[in-house]
Short mmCIF file of C-alpha atoms in Angstrom, two decimals:
data_model
loop_
_atom_site.label_atom_id
_atom_site.label_comp_id
_atom_site.label_asym_id
_atom_site.label_seq_id
_atom_site.Cartn_x
_atom_site.Cartn_y
_atom_site.Cartn_z
CA UNK A 7 49.44 166.04 212.34
CA UNK A 8 50.30 163.31 214.84
CA UNK A 9 48.15 160.90 216.76
CA UNK A 10 47.45 157.33 217.40
CA UNK A 11 45.25 155.28 215.25
CA UNK A 12 44.49 152.13 213.38
CA UNK A 13 42.74 151.11 210.15
CA UNK A 14 42.80 148.79 207.17
CA UNK A 15 46.43 148.12 206.26
CA UNK A 16 47.15 148.84 202.58
CA UNK A 17 50.94 148.65 202.45
CA UNK A 18 54.27 149.47 204.04
CA UNK A 19 56.80 152.23 203.27
CA UNK A 20 60.25 152.56 204.88
CA UNK A 21 59.20 150.00 207.47
CA UNK A 22 56.05 151.99 208.42
CA UNK A 23 52.61 150.42 208.02
CA UNK A 24 50.17 152.47 205.92
CA UNK A 25 46.45 152.15 206.73
CA UNK A 26 43.15 153.78 205.81
CA UNK A 27 40.26 154.39 208.14
CA UNK A 28 36.69 153.74 206.96
CA UNK A 29 35.98 157.49 207.17
CA UNK A 30 38.54 157.99 204.38
CA UNK A 31 36.15 156.41 201.88
CA UNK A 32 33.61 159.15 202.63
CA UNK A 33 36.06 162.02 202.18
CA UNK A 34 37.49 160.39 199.04
CA UNK A 35 34.03 160.30 197.48
CA UNK A 36 33.31 163.88 198.64
CA UNK A 37 36.53 165.24 197.11
CA UNK A 38 35.91 163.35 193.86
CA UNK A 39 32.29 164.54 193.65
CA UNK A 40 33.27 168.14 194.40
CA UNK A 41 36.03 168.15 191.75
CA UNK A 42 33.74 166.58 189.16
CA UNK A 43 31.22 169.37 189.84
CA UNK A 44 33.92 172.05 189.51
CA UNK A 45 35.16 170.53 186.24
CA UNK A 46 31.60 170.58 184.91
CA UNK A 47 31.60 174.37 185.26
CA UNK A 48 35.16 175.02 184.09
CA UNK A 49 35.85 172.31 181.51
CA UNK A 50 32.74 172.23 179.36
CA UNK A 51 34.57 170.53 176.50
CA UNK A 52 35.25 167.47 178.63
CA UNK A 53 32.87 164.53 178.60
CA UNK A 54 31.21 163.48 181.90
CA UNK A 55 33.37 160.36 181.99
CA UNK A 56 36.54 162.44 181.58
CA UNK A 57 35.50 164.82 184.36
CA UNK A 58 34.87 161.99 186.82
CA UNK A 59 38.05 160.16 185.80
CA UNK A 60 40.24 163.25 186.28
CA UNK A 61 38.45 164.02 189.56
CA UNK A 62 39.07 160.50 190.90
CA UNK A 63 42.75 160.57 189.86
CA UNK A 64 43.13 164.01 191.46
CA UNK A 65 41.62 162.72 194.73
CA UNK A 66 43.99 159.74 194.77
CA UNK A 67 47.02 161.96 194.09
CA UNK A 68 45.88 164.43 196.75
CA UNK A 69 45.77 161.72 199.41
CA UNK A 70 49.11 160.45 198.13
CA UNK A 71 50.53 163.92 198.85
CA UNK A 72 48.91 163.83 202.31
CA UNK A 73 50.67 160.50 202.82
CA UNK A 74 53.96 162.12 201.76
CA UNK A 75 53.32 164.91 204.28
CA UNK A 76 52.81 162.37 207.10
CA UNK A 77 55.73 160.25 205.93
CA UNK A 78 58.00 163.28 206.33
CA UNK A 79 56.88 163.60 209.97
CA UNK A 80 57.46 159.91 210.57
CA UNK A 81 60.90 159.70 208.99
CA UNK A 82 62.17 162.67 210.95
CA UNK A 83 60.72 161.14 214.15
CA UNK A 84 62.52 157.86 213.50
CA UNK A 85 65.75 159.74 212.77
CA UNK A 86 65.42 161.26 216.26
CA UNK A 87 65.02 157.80 217.84
CA UNK A 88 61.23 157.98 218.27
CA UNK A 89 59.33 154.86 217.11
CA UNK A 90 56.46 155.20 214.62
CA UNK A 91 53.75 152.54 214.58
CA UNK A 92 51.86 153.47 211.39
CA UNK A 93 50.31 156.19 209.25
CA UNK A 94 46.53 156.27 208.85
CA UNK A 95 44.54 158.21 206.24
CA UNK A 96 41.15 159.25 207.56
CA UNK A 97 38.35 161.84 207.31
CA UNK A 98 40.51 164.90 208.03
CA UNK A 99 43.59 163.83 206.08
CA UNK A 100 46.23 161.73 207.80
CA UNK A 101 47.84 160.99 211.15
CA UNK A 102 51.24 159.59 212.05
CA UNK A 103 51.07 157.23 215.01
CA UNK A 104 54.24 158.45 216.71
CA UNK A 105 54.66 156.53 219.95
CA UNK A 106 55.81 159.28 222.32
CA UNK A 107 56.55 162.96 222.63
CA UNK A 108 59.97 164.18 221.47
CA UNK A 109 62.83 164.54 223.92
CA UNK A 110 63.62 168.19 223.24
CA UNK A 111 62.14 171.39 221.73
CA UNK A 112 64.50 171.00 218.77
CA UNK A 113 63.18 167.52 217.98
CA UNK A 114 59.59 168.80 218.30
CA UNK A 115 60.28 171.71 215.94
CA UNK A 116 61.96 169.56 213.29
CA UNK A 117 59.26 166.88 213.42
CA UNK A 118 56.47 169.47 213.18
CA UNK A 119 57.80 171.82 210.53
CA UNK A 120 58.93 169.16 208.02
CA UNK A 121 55.33 168.19 207.12
CA UNK A 122 54.11 171.65 206.01
CA UNK A 123 57.45 172.32 204.30
CA UNK A 124 57.05 169.11 202.32
CA UNK A 125 53.56 170.16 201.18
CA UNK A 126 54.67 173.71 200.32
CA UNK A 127 57.71 172.57 198.31
CA UNK A 128 55.69 169.91 196.48
CA UNK A 129 52.95 172.43 195.74
CA UNK A 130 55.37 175.06 194.45
CA UNK A 131 57.11 172.54 192.16
CA UNK A 132 53.79 171.32 190.72
CA UNK A 133 52.51 174.86 190.10
CA UNK A 134 55.81 175.69 188.41
CA UNK A 135 55.54 172.56 186.23
CA UNK A 136 51.98 173.52 185.27
CA UNK A 137 53.14 177.04 184.38
CA UNK A 138 55.99 175.73 182.23
CA UNK A 139 53.57 173.31 180.56
CA UNK A 140 51.42 176.20 179.45
CA UNK A 141 54.35 178.41 178.48
CA UNK A 142 53.70 180.58 181.51
CA UNK A 143 50.09 181.11 180.56
CA UNK A 144 48.66 180.89 184.08
CA UNK A 145 48.15 184.63 184.44
CA UNK A 146 44.80 186.21 183.80
CA UNK A 147 41.25 185.34 184.75
CA UNK A 148 41.37 181.99 186.66
CA UNK A 149 38.18 180.68 185.08
CA UNK A 150 39.37 181.35 181.54
CA UNK A 151 42.88 180.04 182.27
CA UNK A 152 41.67 176.74 183.69
CA UNK A 153 39.04 176.36 181.00
CA UNK A 154 41.63 176.12 178.24
CA UNK A 155 44.00 173.70 179.99
CA UNK A 156 44.27 170.03 179.07
CA UNK A 157 43.50 167.31 181.59
CA UNK A 158 47.09 166.66 182.72
CA UNK A 159 47.93 170.34 183.24
CA UNK A 160 44.63 170.90 185.06
CA UNK A 161 45.47 167.97 187.33
CA UNK A 162 49.01 169.20 188.05
CA UNK A 163 47.86 172.78 188.68
CA UNK A 164 45.08 171.74 191.07
CA UNK A 165 47.35 169.31 192.94
CA UNK A 166 50.03 171.99 193.32
CA UNK A 167 47.53 174.58 194.57
CA UNK A 168 45.91 172.23 197.06
CA UNK A 169 49.29 171.21 198.49
CA UNK A 170 50.19 174.86 199.06
CA UNK A 171 46.86 175.35 200.84
CA UNK A 172 47.50 172.19 202.87
CA UNK A 173 50.92 173.44 203.93
CA UNK A 174 49.61 176.88 204.91
CA UNK A 175 46.64 175.42 206.80
CA UNK A 176 48.89 173.10 208.83
CA UNK A 177 51.03 176.07 209.85
CA UNK A 178 48.06 177.65 211.67
CA UNK A 179 49.18 177.72 215.35
CA UNK A 180 46.26 175.56 216.45
CA UNK A 181 47.63 172.70 218.52
CA UNK A 182 47.81 169.79 217.65
CA UNK A 183 48.18 170.98 214.03
CA UNK A 184 51.79 171.21 212.89
CA UNK A 185 51.81 174.98 213.45
CA UNK A 186 50.58 174.41 216.98
CA UNK A 187 53.44 171.98 217.59
CA UNK A 188 55.91 174.52 216.22
CA UNK A 189 54.44 176.99 218.71
CA UNK A 190 54.75 174.41 221.50
CA UNK A 191 58.40 173.80 220.64
CA UNK A 192 59.09 177.55 220.95
CA UNK A 193 57.20 177.79 224.26
CA UNK A 194 58.94 174.64 225.49
CA UNK A 195 62.36 176.12 224.73
CA UNK A 196 61.36 179.37 226.46
CA UNK A 197 59.82 177.82 229.62
CA UNK A 198 61.75 174.56 229.92
CA UNK A 199 58.45 172.79 230.68
CA UNK A 200 56.70 170.52 228.18
CA UNK A 201 53.53 170.47 230.32
CA UNK A 202 53.29 174.27 230.54
CA UNK A 203 54.11 174.70 226.84
CA UNK A 204 51.42 172.16 225.95
CA UNK A 205 48.85 173.92 228.14
CA UNK A 206 49.51 177.26 226.47
CA UNK A 207 49.64 175.81 222.95
CA UNK A 208 46.42 173.89 223.61
CA UNK A 209 44.72 177.09 224.80
CA UNK A 210 45.70 178.81 221.54
CA UNK A 211 44.50 175.78 219.60
CA UNK A 212 41.12 175.83 221.35
CA UNK A 213 40.73 179.57 220.72
CA UNK A 214 41.38 179.06 217.00
CA UNK A 215 39.01 176.09 216.99
CA UNK A 216 36.20 178.19 218.45
CA UNK A 217 36.86 180.92 215.86
CA UNK A 218 36.45 178.24 213.16
CA UNK A 219 33.22 177.04 214.74
CA UNK A 220 31.79 180.57 214.97
CA UNK A 221 32.92 181.36 211.43
CA UNK A 222 31.30 178.16 210.15
CA UNK A 223 28.01 178.95 211.88
CA UNK A 224 28.13 182.46 210.44
CA UNK A 225 28.65 181.06 206.94
CA UNK A 226 25.56 178.87 207.37
CA UNK A 227 23.53 182.03 207.99
CA UNK A 228 24.90 183.80 204.92
CA UNK A 229 27.83 185.76 206.30
CA UNK A 230 30.75 186.15 203.88
CA UNK A 231 33.97 185.00 205.58
CA UNK A 232 37.26 186.04 203.86
CA UNK A 233 38.93 183.13 202.06
CA UNK A 234 36.21 180.66 203.16
CA UNK A 235 33.25 182.42 201.50
CA UNK A 236 29.71 181.54 202.60
CA UNK A 237 27.14 178.75 202.28
CA UNK A 238 25.61 175.86 204.14
CA UNK A 239 28.01 173.07 203.16
CA UNK A 240 31.19 175.12 203.59
CA UNK A 241 29.97 176.49 206.92
CA UNK A 242 29.12 173.09 208.34
CA UNK A 243 32.43 171.69 207.18
CA UNK A 244 34.44 174.56 208.74
CA UNK A 245 32.52 174.23 212.03
CA UNK A 246 33.12 170.48 211.99
CA UNK A 247 36.88 171.00 211.51
CA UNK A 248 36.85 173.49 214.39
CA UNK A 249 35.05 171.00 216.63
CA UNK A 250 37.58 168.29 215.74
CA UNK A 251 40.52 170.65 216.41
CA UNK A 252 39.06 171.65 219.80
CA UNK A 253 38.58 168.02 220.80
CA UNK A 254 42.06 167.00 219.60
CA UNK A 255 43.67 169.93 221.42
CA UNK A 256 42.00 169.02 224.74
CA UNK A 257 42.88 165.34 224.31
CA UNK A 258 46.52 166.12 223.53
CA UNK A 259 46.88 168.19 226.69
CA UNK A 260 45.26 165.47 228.79
CA UNK A 261 47.75 162.97 227.37
CA UNK A 262 50.68 165.15 228.42
CA UNK A 263 49.20 165.51 231.92
CA UNK A 264 48.80 161.73 232.16
CA UNK A 265 52.37 161.15 231.03
CA UNK A 266 53.54 163.74 233.56
CA UNK A 267 51.70 161.96 236.43
CA UNK A 268 53.02 158.56 235.33
CA UNK A 269 56.60 159.72 234.79
CA UNK A 270 58.94 157.37 236.64
CA UNK A 271 56.08 155.06 237.67
CA UNK A 272 56.58 151.37 236.92
CA UNK A 273 54.08 148.60 236.33
CA UNK A 274 55.04 146.98 239.65
CA UNK A 275 53.70 149.97 241.57
CA UNK A 276 50.13 149.52 240.40
CA UNK A 277 49.77 145.91 239.23
CA UNK A 278 47.67 143.39 241.15
CA UNK A 279 50.11 140.88 242.60
CA UNK A 280 47.56 138.20 243.49
CA UNK A 281 45.15 137.98 240.53
CA UNK A 282 42.64 135.11 240.72
CA UNK A 283 43.63 132.34 238.33
CA UNK A 284 41.88 129.31 236.84
CA UNK A 285 42.96 126.06 235.20
CA UNK A 286 42.26 125.32 231.56
CA UNK A 287 40.09 122.24 232.14
CA UNK A 288 37.16 123.77 234.04
CA UNK A 289 33.92 124.47 232.23
CA UNK A 290 32.71 127.96 231.37
CA UNK A 291 29.74 127.31 233.65
CA UNK A 292 32.12 126.68 236.55
CA UNK A 293 34.11 129.78 235.63
CA UNK A 294 30.96 131.90 235.86
CA UNK A 295 29.53 130.35 239.04
CA UNK A 296 32.72 129.86 241.05
CA UNK A 297 34.81 132.84 239.93
CA UNK A 298 33.06 135.63 238.03
CA UNK A 299 29.98 135.72 240.28
CA UNK A 300 32.06 135.67 243.47
CA UNK A 301 34.20 138.74 242.72
CA UNK A 302 34.36 141.83 240.55
CA UNK A 303 37.19 140.48 238.38
CA UNK A 304 36.66 140.43 234.62
CA UNK A 305 39.86 138.63 233.57
CA UNK A 306 41.47 135.43 234.79
CA UNK A 307 44.96 134.20 233.90
CA UNK A 308 44.86 130.50 232.98
CA UNK A 309 47.61 128.50 234.66
CA UNK A 310 48.85 125.03 233.66
CA UNK A 311 51.72 123.45 235.56
CA UNK A 312 52.55 126.74 237.26
CA UNK A 313 52.99 128.61 233.98
CA UNK A 314 50.77 131.08 232.16
CA UNK A 315 48.81 129.22 229.47
CA UNK A 316 46.48 132.05 228.46
CA UNK A 317 43.85 134.43 229.73
CA UNK A 318 40.07 134.36 229.67
CA UNK A 319 37.82 137.40 230.13
CA UNK A 320 34.16 138.14 230.61
CA UNK A 321 34.10 139.54 227.07
CA UNK A 322 35.08 136.10 225.74
CA UNK A 323 31.82 134.67 227.04
CA UNK A 324 29.90 136.62 224.41
CA UNK A 325 31.21 134.18 221.81
CA UNK A 326 29.05 131.41 223.32
CA UNK A 327 25.34 130.87 223.86
CA UNK A 328 24.16 130.11 227.38
CA UNK A 329 23.56 126.42 226.64
CA UNK A 330 27.23 125.99 225.54
CA UNK A 331 28.67 126.95 228.93
CA UNK A 332 28.51 123.48 230.42
CA UNK A 333 30.22 121.69 227.53
CA UNK A 334 32.89 124.28 226.71
CA UNK A 335 36.22 124.26 228.54
CA UNK A 336 38.30 127.32 229.35
CA UNK A 337 41.09 126.12 227.04
CA UNK A 338 38.70 126.29 224.10
CA UNK A 339 37.76 129.92 224.69
CA UNK A 340 40.85 131.54 226.24
CA UNK A 341 43.41 133.66 224.40
CA UNK A 342 46.58 131.49 224.38
CA UNK A 343 49.78 132.80 225.93
CA UNK A 344 51.61 133.11 222.59
CA UNK A 345 49.00 135.64 221.41
CA UNK A 346 48.99 137.75 224.58
CA UNK A 347 50.60 141.13 225.03
CA UNK A 348 52.55 141.16 228.27
CA UNK A 349 54.62 143.58 230.32
CA UNK A 350 57.31 143.19 232.96
CA UNK A 351 57.20 144.70 236.47
CA UNK A 352 59.92 147.20 235.51
CA UNK A 353 58.16 148.51 232.39
CA UNK A 354 57.00 152.10 232.23
CA UNK A 355 53.35 152.51 233.33
CA UNK A 356 52.67 155.20 230.72
CA UNK A 357 53.77 152.85 227.94
CA UNK A 358 51.57 150.11 229.36
CA UNK A 359 48.58 152.50 229.37
CA UNK A 360 49.24 153.38 225.74
CA UNK A 361 49.29 149.67 224.86
CA UNK A 362 45.98 149.12 226.66
CA UNK A 363 44.40 152.06 224.84
CA UNK A 364 45.74 151.26 221.38
CA UNK A 365 44.78 147.58 221.54
CA UNK A 366 41.49 148.34 223.31
CA UNK A 367 42.08 145.75 226.01
CA UNK A 368 41.40 145.95 229.74
CA UNK A 369 44.40 144.14 231.23
CA UNK A 370 47.97 142.99 230.64
CA UNK A 371 49.61 139.97 232.30
CA UNK A 372 52.81 140.95 234.11
CA UNK A 373 55.52 138.34 233.45
CA UNK A 374 59.08 137.94 234.66
CA UNK A 375 61.34 135.13 233.41
CA UNK A 376 58.30 133.35 231.99
CA UNK A 377 56.45 133.40 235.31
CA UNK A 378 53.22 135.30 235.98
CA UNK A 379 53.84 137.82 238.77
CA UNK A 380 50.75 140.00 238.46
CA UNK A 381 48.01 141.54 236.36
CA UNK A 382 47.88 145.18 235.29
CA UNK A 383 44.32 146.36 234.77
CA UNK A 384 43.28 149.53 233.02
CA UNK A 385 41.11 150.50 235.99
CA UNK A 386 44.12 150.25 238.32
CA UNK A 387 45.95 152.86 236.24
CA UNK A 388 42.85 155.08 236.05
CA UNK A 389 42.44 154.84 239.83
CA UNK A 390 46.09 155.89 240.25
CA UNK A 391 45.59 158.84 237.89
CA UNK A 392 42.42 159.94 239.68
CA UNK A 393 44.07 159.76 243.10
CA UNK A 394 47.17 161.70 242.08
CA UNK A 395 45.10 164.28 240.17
CA UNK A 396 43.03 164.90 243.31
CA UNK A 397 46.17 165.16 245.42
CA UNK A 398 47.71 167.62 242.96
CA UNK A 399 44.49 169.68 242.93
CA UNK A 400 44.40 169.65 246.74
#
């Protein structure tokens, strides 16, 4: 799966930052707890400490295989000239923060299919290793077979099986799952339109998502669903996955529409060329009374000697108490120029919007040859999108 995201950085592989989201801690505990419960039923000869230890190791190795799955996506993307910001492990597995859509259906297909193939090949190898380790004794009643395995073989067998399931699940044609992206690549090649292919793939993804939601609700009320079974916990979890898939599918299509509207649009076409500026020596009280209260601007470039020294925003004021406004100068509170993200007038507007969204900021100074030439605000881009969406609808 591919998306954008951020988290707690834990390392770096092949030049790609690896992060975990806080939600990963919840799913890690849930997987560990579930496996420890399963081992209690199947491995009665194991001590409680052994069951929990094997369960925790299995959970760590499972998420390591998820990381390998996402790394395969990312490495293929980079080989096709598409930058990758990071990989984040979170509640539903992992996401590769690939910076833009591929340039061709072939690139899309290769990037999408390599993840599930990695999981399937890894799973098959591990199951084969487990079978060899038991002299081929994996046939027969599953409960009895697993019950007589040692800890290492149990671990290898479970990890192999779960990777095969992971690979198969990701091949479901529910955009933006990998299978949905494979479907989009085929539709893209057939229609020649990324936007139309995404709309159709997203529609299929939403249909599958609603089937998951309905199946999950049915399981809650005792209906036996093939492969998924029945029960409250399983039903809620399946419905939750369906809801997430539906939301992700809609969001992915909206992103393609936005990129389509902004195609060929530069920052200079929507930036504010005369943003109000302030000097670094005025007090915060003066900033509020003479600037913020007299206009609807929320950000002010700070100029010293005709050059950009930093930027100060309304959000920065939350760092102070009201009685500190008079004694605090702008220079003490502003974000200095060397820590600012900037764009040039000729930069792509879609890329600037992605930067604003990923960094969760409201504006970007527009700089040319070290000189401030404008300010690009998120609301300016949103106003442009709204106008052109209304024109297209009309």
